[in-house]
Amino acid sequence: LNSTGLAAINKSGYTVLVLRFAWDVVATFGGAWDGPWANSHVAINMSEIAGTDKDPYLEIDYTAGEPSYPFTIDAYQSGANIIVEWL
């Protein structure tokens, strides 16, 4: 993604990416599938296609902050079991 696409990522919900034809973006479709639009097509490969060379790939770069633990842990033995509780 370019900087515009990266800025559009919703970090707390869904991000929607859209694929559009050029004639849709510039509003030049004349209503007939001929002329420059006669061979308009899109090829999309999903993960189910044979092989792995076209599998989708998601890479996420992040920087981990200091961990915070807003709870306490209590552990005790009950018979032969060790009980761990998050309080």
PDB file of N, CA, C and O in Angstrom, residues 1-67:
ATOM      1  N   LEU A   1       0.830  -1.181   0.000  1.00  0.00           N
ATOM      2  CA  LEU A   1       0.000   0.000   0.000  1.00  0.00           C
ATOM      3  C   LEU A   1       0.873   1.243   0.000  1.00  0.00           C
ATOM      4  O   LEU A   1       1.931   1.274   0.617  1.00  0.00           O
ATOM      5  N   ASN A   2       0.358   2.265  -0.640  1.00  0.00           N
ATOM      6  CA  ASN A   2       1.060   3.546  -0.578  1.00  0.00           C
ATOM      7  C   ASN A   2       0.664   4.273   0.709  1.00  0.00           C
ATOM      8  O   ASN A   2      -0.066   3.737   1.542  1.00  0.00           O
ATOM      9  N   SER A   3       1.143   5.510   0.885  1.00  0.00           N
ATOM     10  CA  SER A   3       0.868   6.227   2.130  1.00  0.00           C
ATOM     11  C   SER A   3      -0.623   6.487   2.330  1.00  0.00           C
ATOM     12  O   SER A   3      -1.120   6.452   3.455  1.00  0.00           O
ATOM     13  N   THR A   4      -1.374   6.700   1.249  1.00  0.00           N
ATOM     14  CA  THR A   4      -2.824   6.903   1.369  1.00  0.00           C
ATOM     15  C   THR A   4      -3.496   5.630   1.867  1.00  0.00           C
ATOM     16  O   THR A   4      -4.352   5.667   2.750  1.00  0.00           O
ATOM     17  N   GLY A   5      -3.099   4.486   1.318  1.00  0.00           N
ATOM     18  CA  GLY A   5      -3.662   3.212   1.750  1.00  0.00           C
ATOM     19  C   GLY A   5      -3.305   2.882   3.185  1.00  0.00           C
ATOM     20  O   GLY A   5      -4.140   2.406   3.956  1.00  0.00           O
ATOM     21  N   LEU A   6      -2.071   3.134   3.554  1.00  0.00           N
ATOM     22  CA  LEU A   6      -1.654   2.877   4.937  1.00  0.00           C
ATOM     23  C   LEU A   6      -2.423   3.755   5.911  1.00  0.00           C
ATOM     24  O   LEU A   6      -2.813   3.305   6.988  1.00  0.00           O
ATOM     25  N   ALA A   7      -2.676   5.013   5.537  1.00  0.00           N
ATOM     26  CA  ALA A   7      -3.420   5.923   6.409  1.00  0.00           C
ATOM     27  C   ALA A   7      -4.878   5.500   6.553  1.00  0.00           C
ATOM     28  O   ALA A   7      -5.538   5.844   7.536  1.00  0.00           O
ATOM     29  N   ALA A   8      -5.402   4.737   5.577  1.00  0.00           N
ATOM     30  CA  ALA A   8      -6.803   4.324   5.606  1.00  0.00           C
ATOM     31  C   ALA A   8      -7.038   3.087   6.468  1.00  0.00           C
ATOM     32  O   ALA A   8      -8.185   2.686   6.668  1.00  0.00           O
ATOM     33  N   ILE A   9      -6.001   2.458   6.975  1.00  0.00           N
ATOM     34  CA  ILE A   9      -6.167   1.254   7.790  1.00  0.00           C
ATOM     35  C   ILE A   9      -6.805   1.616   9.122  1.00  0.00           C
ATOM     36  O   ILE A   9      -6.329   2.489   9.835  1.00  0.00           O
ATOM     37  N   ASN A  10      -7.910   0.946   9.439  1.00  0.00           N
ATOM     38  CA  ASN A  10      -8.607   1.149  10.706  1.00  0.00           C
ATOM     39  C   ASN A  10      -7.977   0.206  11.722  1.00  0.00           C
ATOM     40  O   ASN A  10      -8.140  -1.002  11.635  1.00  0.00           O
ATOM     41  N   LYS A  11      -7.277   0.752  12.685  1.00  0.00           N
ATOM     42  CA  LYS A  11      -6.561  -0.074  13.656  1.00  0.00           C
ATOM     43  C   LYS A  11      -7.452  -0.625  14.752  1.00  0.00           C
ATOM     44  O   LYS A  11      -7.006  -1.413  15.572  1.00  0.00           O
ATOM     45  N   SER A  12      -8.715  -0.210  14.798  1.00  0.00           N
ATOM     46  CA  SER A  12      -9.605  -0.715  15.841  1.00  0.00           C
ATOM     47  C   SER A  12     -10.874  -1.335  15.269  1.00  0.00           C
ATOM     48  O   SER A  12     -11.820  -1.591  15.993  1.00  0.00           O
ATOM     49  N   GLY A  13     -10.884  -1.613  13.980  1.00  0.00           N
ATOM     50  CA  GLY A  13     -12.072  -2.212  13.355  1.00  0.00           C
ATOM     51  C   GLY A  13     -11.720  -2.808  12.009  1.00  0.00           C
ATOM     52  O   GLY A  13     -10.595  -3.242  11.786  1.00  0.00           O
ATOM     53  N   TYR A  14     -12.678  -2.820  11.088  1.00  0.00           N
ATOM     54  CA  TYR A  14     -12.486  -3.389   9.763  1.00  0.00           C
ATOM     55  C   TYR A  14     -11.900  -2.357   8.819  1.00  0.00           C
ATOM     56  O   TYR A  14     -12.220  -1.183   8.877  1.00  0.00           O
ATOM     57  N   THR A  15     -11.043  -2.815   7.919  1.00  0.00           N
ATOM     58  CA  THR A  15     -10.531  -1.988   6.834  1.00  0.00           C
ATOM     59  C   THR A  15     -11.069  -2.569   5.536  1.00  0.00           C
ATOM     60  O   THR A  15     -10.975  -3.771   5.308  1.00  0.00           O
ATOM     61  N   VAL A  16     -11.657  -1.733   4.708  1.00  0.00           N
ATOM     62  CA  VAL A  16     -12.228  -2.180   3.440  1.00  0.00           C
ATOM     63  C   VAL A  16     -11.350  -1.668   2.307  1.00  0.00           C
ATOM     64  O   VAL A  16     -11.085  -0.475   2.200  1.00  0.00           O
ATOM     65  N   LEU A  17     -10.874  -2.592   1.477  1.00  0.00           N
ATOM     66  CA  LEU A  17     -10.104  -2.243   0.293  1.00  0.00           C
ATOM     67  C   LEU A  17     -10.964  -2.552  -0.923  1.00  0.00           C
ATOM     68  O   LEU A  17     -11.626  -3.583  -0.965  1.00  0.00           O
ATOM     69  N   VAL A  18     -10.944  -1.674  -1.914  1.00  0.00           N
ATOM     70  CA  VAL A  18     -11.815  -1.813  -3.076  1.00  0.00           C
ATOM     71  C   VAL A  18     -10.977  -1.835  -4.343  1.00  0.00           C
ATOM     72  O   VAL A  18     -10.016  -1.082  -4.473  1.00  0.00           O
ATOM     73  N   LEU A  19     -11.353  -2.676  -5.282  1.00  0.00           N
ATOM     74  CA  LEU A  19     -10.719  -2.750  -6.593  1.00  0.00           C
ATOM     75  C   LEU A  19     -11.687  -2.157  -7.601  1.00  0.00           C
ATOM     76  O   LEU A  19     -12.830  -2.602  -7.697  1.00  0.00           O
ATOM     77  N   ARG A  20     -11.244  -1.137  -8.336  1.00  0.00           N
ATOM     78  CA  ARG A  20     -12.124  -0.470  -9.299  1.00  0.00           C
ATOM     79  C   ARG A  20     -11.441  -0.385 -10.662  1.00  0.00           C
ATOM     80  O   ARG A  20     -10.231  -0.252 -10.747  1.00  0.00           O
ATOM     81  N   PHE A  21     -12.257  -0.438 -11.722  1.00  0.00           N
ATOM     82  CA  PHE A  21     -11.752  -0.215 -13.074  1.00  0.00           C
ATOM     83  C   PHE A  21     -11.480   1.269 -13.274  1.00  0.00           C
ATOM     84  O   PHE A  21     -12.131   2.123 -12.664  1.00  0.00           O
ATOM     85  N   ALA A  22     -10.559   1.590 -14.172  1.00  0.00           N
ATOM     86  CA  ALA A  22     -10.230   2.996 -14.450  1.00  0.00           C
ATOM     87  C   ALA A  22     -11.452   3.759 -14.932  1.00  0.00           C
ATOM     88  O   ALA A  22     -11.667   4.910 -14.554  1.00  0.00           O
ATOM     89  N   TRP A  23     -12.306   3.142 -15.772  1.00  0.00           N
ATOM     90  CA  TRP A  23     -13.478   3.858 -16.284  1.00  0.00           C
ATOM     91  C   TRP A  23     -14.449   4.218 -15.169  1.00  0.00           C
ATOM     92  O   TRP A  23     -15.184   5.190 -15.256  1.00  0.00           O
ATOM     93  N   ASP A  24     -14.437   3.442 -14.096  1.00  0.00           N
ATOM     94  CA  ASP A  24     -15.296   3.753 -12.957  1.00  0.00           C
ATOM     95  C   ASP A  24     -14.739   4.948 -12.181  1.00  0.00           C
ATOM     96  O   ASP A  24     -15.477   5.828 -11.756  1.00  0.00           O
ATOM     97  N   VAL A  25     -13.435   4.977 -12.021  1.00  0.00           N
ATOM     98  CA  VAL A  25     -12.789   6.052 -11.272  1.00  0.00           C
ATOM     99  C   VAL A  25     -12.946   7.389 -11.989  1.00  0.00           C
ATOM    100  O   VAL A  25     -13.268   8.405 -11.387  1.00  0.00           O
ATOM    101  N   VAL A  26     -12.747   7.391 -13.324  1.00  0.00           N
ATOM    102  CA  VAL A  26     -12.806   8.656 -14.079  1.00  0.00           C
ATOM    103  C   VAL A  26     -14.165   8.895 -14.730  1.00  0.00           C
ATOM    104  O   VAL A  26     -14.347   9.863 -15.447  1.00  0.00           O
ATOM    105  N   ALA A  27     -15.138   7.996 -14.481  1.00  0.00           N
ATOM    106  CA  ALA A  27     -16.521   8.138 -14.984  1.00  0.00           C
ATOM    107  C   ALA A  27     -16.571   8.326 -16.493  1.00  0.00           C
ATOM    108  O   ALA A  27     -17.212   9.234 -17.012  1.00  0.00           O
ATOM    109  N   THR A  28     -15.911   7.394 -17.223  1.00  0.00           N
ATOM    110  CA  THR A  28     -15.903   7.501 -18.681  1.00  0.00           C
ATOM    111  C   THR A  28     -16.568   6.322 -19.377  1.00  0.00           C
ATOM    112  O   THR A  28     -16.507   6.227 -20.596  1.00  0.00           O
ATOM    113  N   PHE A  29     -17.206   5.410 -18.636  1.00  0.00           N
ATOM    114  CA  PHE A  29     -17.853   4.256 -19.284  1.00  0.00           C
ATOM    115  C   PHE A  29     -19.045   4.739 -20.102  1.00  0.00           C
ATOM    116  O   PHE A  29     -19.908   5.452 -19.614  1.00  0.00           O
ATOM    117  N   GLY A  30     -19.092   4.330 -21.371  1.00  0.00           N
ATOM    118  CA  GLY A  30     -20.146   4.790 -22.275  1.00  0.00           C
ATOM    119  C   GLY A  30     -21.377   3.918 -22.300  1.00  0.00           C
ATOM    120  O   GLY A  30     -22.317   4.180 -23.047  1.00  0.00           O
ATOM    121  N   GLY A  31     -21.432   2.847 -21.529  1.00  0.00           N
ATOM    122  CA  GLY A  31     -22.614   1.999 -21.480  1.00  0.00           C
ATOM    123  C   GLY A  31     -22.539   0.772 -22.352  1.00  0.00           C
ATOM    124  O   GLY A  31     -23.465  -0.018 -22.393  1.00  0.00           O
ATOM    125  N   ALA A  32     -21.480   0.585 -23.109  1.00  0.00           N
ATOM    126  CA  ALA A  32     -21.327  -0.597 -23.963  1.00  0.00           C
ATOM    127  C   ALA A  32     -19.959  -1.214 -23.719  1.00  0.00           C
ATOM    128  O   ALA A  32     -18.975  -0.500 -23.544  1.00  0.00           O
ATOM    129  N   TRP A  33     -19.919  -2.543 -23.725  1.00  0.00           N
ATOM    130  CA  TRP A  33     -18.659  -3.243 -23.508  1.00  0.00           C
ATOM    131  C   TRP A  33     -17.933  -3.413 -24.833  1.00  0.00           C
ATOM    132  O   TRP A  33     -17.705  -4.500 -25.313  1.00  0.00           O
ATOM    133  N   ASP A  34     -17.572  -2.301 -25.434  1.00  0.00           N
ATOM    134  CA  ASP A  34     -16.781  -2.342 -26.656  1.00  0.00           C
ATOM    135  C   ASP A  34     -15.752  -1.223 -26.593  1.00  0.00           C
ATOM    136  O   ASP A  34     -15.608  -0.562 -25.570  1.00  0.00           O
ATOM    137  N   GLY A  35     -15.045  -1.023 -27.650  1.00  0.00           N
ATOM    138  CA  GLY A  35     -14.013   0.008 -27.649  1.00  0.00           C
ATOM    139  C   GLY A  35     -12.941  -0.302 -26.631  1.00  0.00           C
ATOM    140  O   GLY A  35     -12.512  -1.453 -26.498  1.00  0.00           O
ATOM    141  N   PRO A  36     -12.490   0.712 -25.891  1.00  0.00           N
ATOM    142  CA  PRO A  36     -11.377   0.488 -24.958  1.00  0.00           C
ATOM    143  C   PRO A  36     -11.735  -0.432 -23.796  1.00  0.00           C
ATOM    144  O   PRO A  36     -10.854  -0.924 -23.107  1.00  0.00           O
ATOM    145  N   TRP A  37     -13.040  -0.678 -23.545  1.00  0.00           N
ATOM    146  CA  TRP A  37     -13.439  -1.502 -22.401  1.00  0.00           C
ATOM    147  C   TRP A  37     -13.758  -2.939 -22.809  1.00  0.00           C
ATOM    148  O   TRP A  37     -14.147  -3.751 -21.969  1.00  0.00           O
ATOM    149  N   ALA A  38     -13.568  -3.292 -24.058  1.00  0.00           N
ATOM    150  CA  ALA A  38     -13.939  -4.627 -24.548  1.00  0.00           C
ATOM    151  C   ALA A  38     -13.174  -5.731 -23.835  1.00  0.00           C
ATOM    152  O   ALA A  38     -13.693  -6.829 -23.653  1.00  0.00           O
ATOM    153  N   ASN A  39     -11.959  -5.476 -23.445  1.00  0.00           N
ATOM    154  CA  ASN A  39     -11.138  -6.507 -22.816  1.00  0.00           C
ATOM    155  C   ASN A  39     -10.920  -6.251 -21.319  1.00  0.00           C
ATOM    156  O   ASN A  39      -9.948  -6.714 -20.743  1.00  0.00           O
ATOM    157  N   SER A  40     -11.837  -5.522 -20.693  1.00  0.00           N
ATOM    158  CA  SER A  40     -11.697  -5.262 -19.257  1.00  0.00           C
ATOM    159  C   SER A  40     -11.903  -6.550 -18.478  1.00  0.00           C
ATOM    160  O   SER A  40     -12.884  -7.256 -18.687  1.00  0.00           O
ATOM    161  N   HIS A  41     -10.964  -6.867 -17.606  1.00  0.00           N
ATOM    162  CA  HIS A  41     -11.092  -8.055 -16.762  1.00  0.00           C
ATOM    163  C   HIS A  41     -10.178  -7.917 -15.552  1.00  0.00           C
ATOM    164  O   HIS A  41      -9.266  -7.101 -15.543  1.00  0.00           O
ATOM    165  N   VAL A  42     -10.451  -8.728 -14.558  1.00  0.00           N
ATOM    166  CA  VAL A  42      -9.635  -8.770 -13.351  1.00  0.00           C
ATOM    167  C   VAL A  42      -9.390 -10.237 -13.032  1.00  0.00           C
ATOM    168  O   VAL A  42     -10.313 -11.052 -13.068  1.00  0.00           O
ATOM    169  N   ALA A  43      -8.156 -10.584 -12.716  1.00  0.00           N
ATOM    170  CA  ALA A  43      -7.820 -11.947 -12.294  1.00  0.00           C
ATOM    171  C   ALA A  43      -7.413 -11.885 -10.823  1.00  0.00           C
ATOM    172  O   ALA A  43      -6.538 -11.112 -10.447  1.00  0.00           O
ATOM    173  N   ILE A  44      -8.099 -12.663 -10.007  1.00  0.00           N
ATOM    174  CA  ILE A  44      -7.808 -12.690  -8.573  1.00  0.00           C
ATOM    175  C   ILE A  44      -7.546 -14.131  -8.168  1.00  0.00           C
ATOM    176  O   ILE A  44      -8.320 -15.029  -8.495  1.00  0.00           O
ATOM    177  N   ASN A  45      -6.466 -14.350  -7.467  1.00  0.00           N
ATOM    178  CA  ASN A  45      -6.142 -15.680  -6.954  1.00  0.00           C
ATOM    179  C   ASN A  45      -6.395 -15.717  -5.458  1.00  0.00           C
ATOM    180  O   ASN A  45      -5.913 -14.863  -4.729  1.00  0.00           O
ATOM    181  N   MET A  46      -7.152 -16.694  -5.017  1.00  0.00           N
ATOM    182  CA  MET A  46      -7.427 -16.879  -3.601  1.00  0.00           C
ATOM    183  C   MET A  46      -6.498 -17.964  -3.047  1.00  0.00           C
ATOM    184  O   MET A  46      -5.812 -18.644  -3.788  1.00  0.00           O
ATOM    185  N   SER A  47      -6.507 -18.138  -1.758  1.00  0.00           N
ATOM    186  CA  SER A  47      -5.599 -19.090  -1.121  1.00  0.00           C
ATOM    187  C   SER A  47      -5.894 -20.537  -1.510  1.00  0.00           C
ATOM    188  O   SER A  47      -5.034 -21.393  -1.364  1.00  0.00           O
ATOM    189  N   GLU A  48      -7.085 -20.814  -2.015  1.00  0.00           N
ATOM    190  CA  GLU A  48      -7.442 -22.195  -2.359  1.00  0.00           C
ATOM    191  C   GLU A  48      -6.826 -22.667  -3.673  1.00  0.00           C
ATOM    192  O   GLU A  48      -6.875 -23.842  -3.993  1.00  0.00           O
ATOM    193  N   ILE A  49      -6.247 -21.773  -4.451  1.00  0.00           N
ATOM    194  CA  ILE A  49      -5.651 -22.163  -5.720  1.00  0.00           C
ATOM    195  C   ILE A  49      -4.438 -23.054  -5.441  1.00  0.00           C
ATOM    196  O   ILE A  49      -3.761 -22.893  -4.431  1.00  0.00           O
ATOM    197  N   ALA A  50      -4.198 -24.021  -6.311  1.00  0.00           N
ATOM    198  CA  ALA A  50      -3.103 -24.962  -6.106  1.00  0.00           C
ATOM    199  C   ALA A  50      -1.762 -24.247  -6.022  1.00  0.00           C
ATOM    200  O   ALA A  50      -1.528 -23.248  -6.701  1.00  0.00           O
ATOM    201  N   GLY A  51      -0.872 -24.764  -5.191  1.00  0.00           N
ATOM    202  CA  GLY A  51       0.454 -24.184  -5.029  1.00  0.00           C
ATOM    203  C   GLY A  51       0.446 -23.097  -3.968  1.00  0.00           C
ATOM    204  O   GLY A  51      -0.585 -22.776  -3.386  1.00  0.00           O
ATOM    205  N   THR A  52       1.613 -22.543  -3.737  1.00  0.00           N
ATOM    206  CA  THR A  52       1.723 -21.507  -2.715  1.00  0.00           C
ATOM    207  C   THR A  52       2.297 -20.209  -3.254  1.00  0.00           C
ATOM    208  O   THR A  52       2.430 -19.245  -2.518  1.00  0.00           O
ATOM    209  N   ASP A  53       2.651 -20.161  -4.542  1.00  0.00           N
ATOM    210  CA  ASP A  53       3.283 -18.958  -5.079  1.00  0.00           C
ATOM    211  C   ASP A  53       2.323 -17.783  -5.232  1.00  0.00           C
ATOM    212  O   ASP A  53       2.743 -16.647  -5.419  1.00  0.00           O
ATOM    213  N   LYS A  54       1.003 -18.024  -5.125  1.00  0.00           N
ATOM    214  CA  LYS A  54       0.021 -16.942  -5.245  1.00  0.00           C
ATOM    215  C   LYS A  54      -0.814 -16.761  -3.972  1.00  0.00           C
ATOM    216  O   LYS A  54      -1.813 -16.065  -3.973  1.00  0.00           O
ATOM    217  N   ASP A  55      -0.390 -17.385  -2.882  1.00  0.00           N
ATOM    218  CA  ASP A  55      -1.146 -17.262  -1.635  1.00  0.00           C
ATOM    219  C   ASP A  55      -1.126 -15.820  -1.128  1.00  0.00           C
ATOM    220  O   ASP A  55      -0.117 -15.119  -1.283  1.00  0.00           O
ATOM    221  N   PRO A  56      -2.221 -15.378  -0.527  1.00  0.00           N
ATOM    222  CA  PRO A  56      -2.217 -14.040   0.067  1.00  0.00           C
ATOM    223  C   PRO A  56      -1.199 -13.977   1.203  1.00  0.00           C
ATOM    224  O   PRO A  56      -0.904 -14.980   1.842  1.00  0.00           O
ATOM    225  N   TYR A  57      -0.678 -12.799   1.428  1.00  0.00           N
ATOM    226  CA  TYR A  57       0.359 -12.621   2.435  1.00  0.00           C
ATOM    227  C   TYR A  57       0.088 -11.325   3.185  1.00  0.00           C
ATOM    228  O   TYR A  57      -0.122 -10.285   2.577  1.00  0.00           O
ATOM    229  N   LEU A  58       0.066 -11.400   4.474  1.00  0.00           N
ATOM    230  CA  LEU A  58      -0.120 -10.226   5.308  1.00  0.00           C
ATOM    231  C   LEU A  58       1.111 -10.069   6.182  1.00  0.00           C
ATOM    232  O   LEU A  58       1.484 -10.982   6.917  1.00  0.00           O
ATOM    233  N   GLU A  59       1.752  -8.917   6.082  1.00  0.00           N
ATOM    234  CA  GLU A  59       2.916  -8.625   6.916  1.00  0.00           C
ATOM    235  C   GLU A  59       2.570  -7.447   7.816  1.00  0.00           C
ATOM    236  O   GLU A  59       2.085  -6.418   7.341  1.00  0.00           O
ATOM    237  N   ILE A  60       2.785  -7.616   9.092  1.00  0.00           N
ATOM    238  CA  ILE A  60       2.483  -6.555  10.062  1.00  0.00           C
ATOM    239  C   ILE A  60       3.762  -6.217  10.806  1.00  0.00           C
ATOM    240  O   ILE A  60       4.381  -7.084  11.411  1.00  0.00           O
ATOM    241  N   ASP A  61       4.165  -4.964  10.721  1.00  0.00           N
ATOM    242  CA  ASP A  61       5.305  -4.474  11.488  1.00  0.00           C
ATOM    243  C   ASP A  61       4.766  -3.728  12.704  1.00  0.00           C
ATOM    244  O   ASP A  61       3.849  -2.921  12.569  1.00  0.00           O
ATOM    245  N   TYR A  62       5.309  -3.991  13.852  1.00  0.00           N
ATOM    246  CA  TYR A  62       4.854  -3.303  15.052  1.00  0.00           C
ATOM    247  C   TYR A  62       6.002  -3.177  16.034  1.00  0.00           C
ATOM    248  O   TYR A  62       7.015  -3.858  15.929  1.00  0.00           O
ATOM    249  N   THR A  63       5.832  -2.297  16.963  1.00  0.00           N
ATOM    250  CA  THR A  63       6.792  -2.123  18.047  1.00  0.00           C
ATOM    251  C   THR A  63       6.072  -2.432  19.346  1.00  0.00           C
ATOM    252  O   THR A  63       5.047  -1.830  19.654  1.00  0.00           O
ATOM    253  N   ALA A  64       6.598  -3.386  20.069  1.00  0.00           N
ATOM    254  CA  ALA A  64       5.971  -3.785  21.330  1.00  0.00           C
ATOM    255  C   ALA A  64       6.295  -2.774  22.408  1.00  0.00           C
ATOM    256  O   ALA A  64       7.433  -2.313  22.522  1.00  0.00           O
ATOM    257  N   GLY A  65       5.296  -2.419  23.172  1.00  0.00           N
ATOM    258  CA  GLY A  65       5.497  -1.530  24.303  1.00  0.00           C
ATOM    259  C   GLY A  65       5.750  -2.332  25.564  1.00  0.00           C
ATOM    260  O   GLY A  65       5.839  -3.554  25.536  1.00  0.00           O
ATOM    261  N   GLU A  66       5.870  -1.633  26.650  1.00  0.00           N
ATOM    262  CA  GLU A  66       6.037  -2.300  27.935  1.00  0.00           C
ATOM    263  C   GLU A  66       4.749  -3.043  28.285  1.00  0.00           C
ATOM    264  O   GLU A  66       3.662  -2.489  28.151  1.00  0.00           O
ATOM    265  N   PRO A  67       4.846  -4.286  28.719  1.00  0.00           N
ATOM    266  CA  PRO A  67       3.634  -5.016  29.089  1.00  0.00           C
ATOM    267  C   PRO A  67       3.006  -4.428  30.346  1.00  0.00           C
ATOM    268  O   PRO A  67       3.714  -3.933  31.223  1.00  0.00           O
TER     269      PRO A  67
END
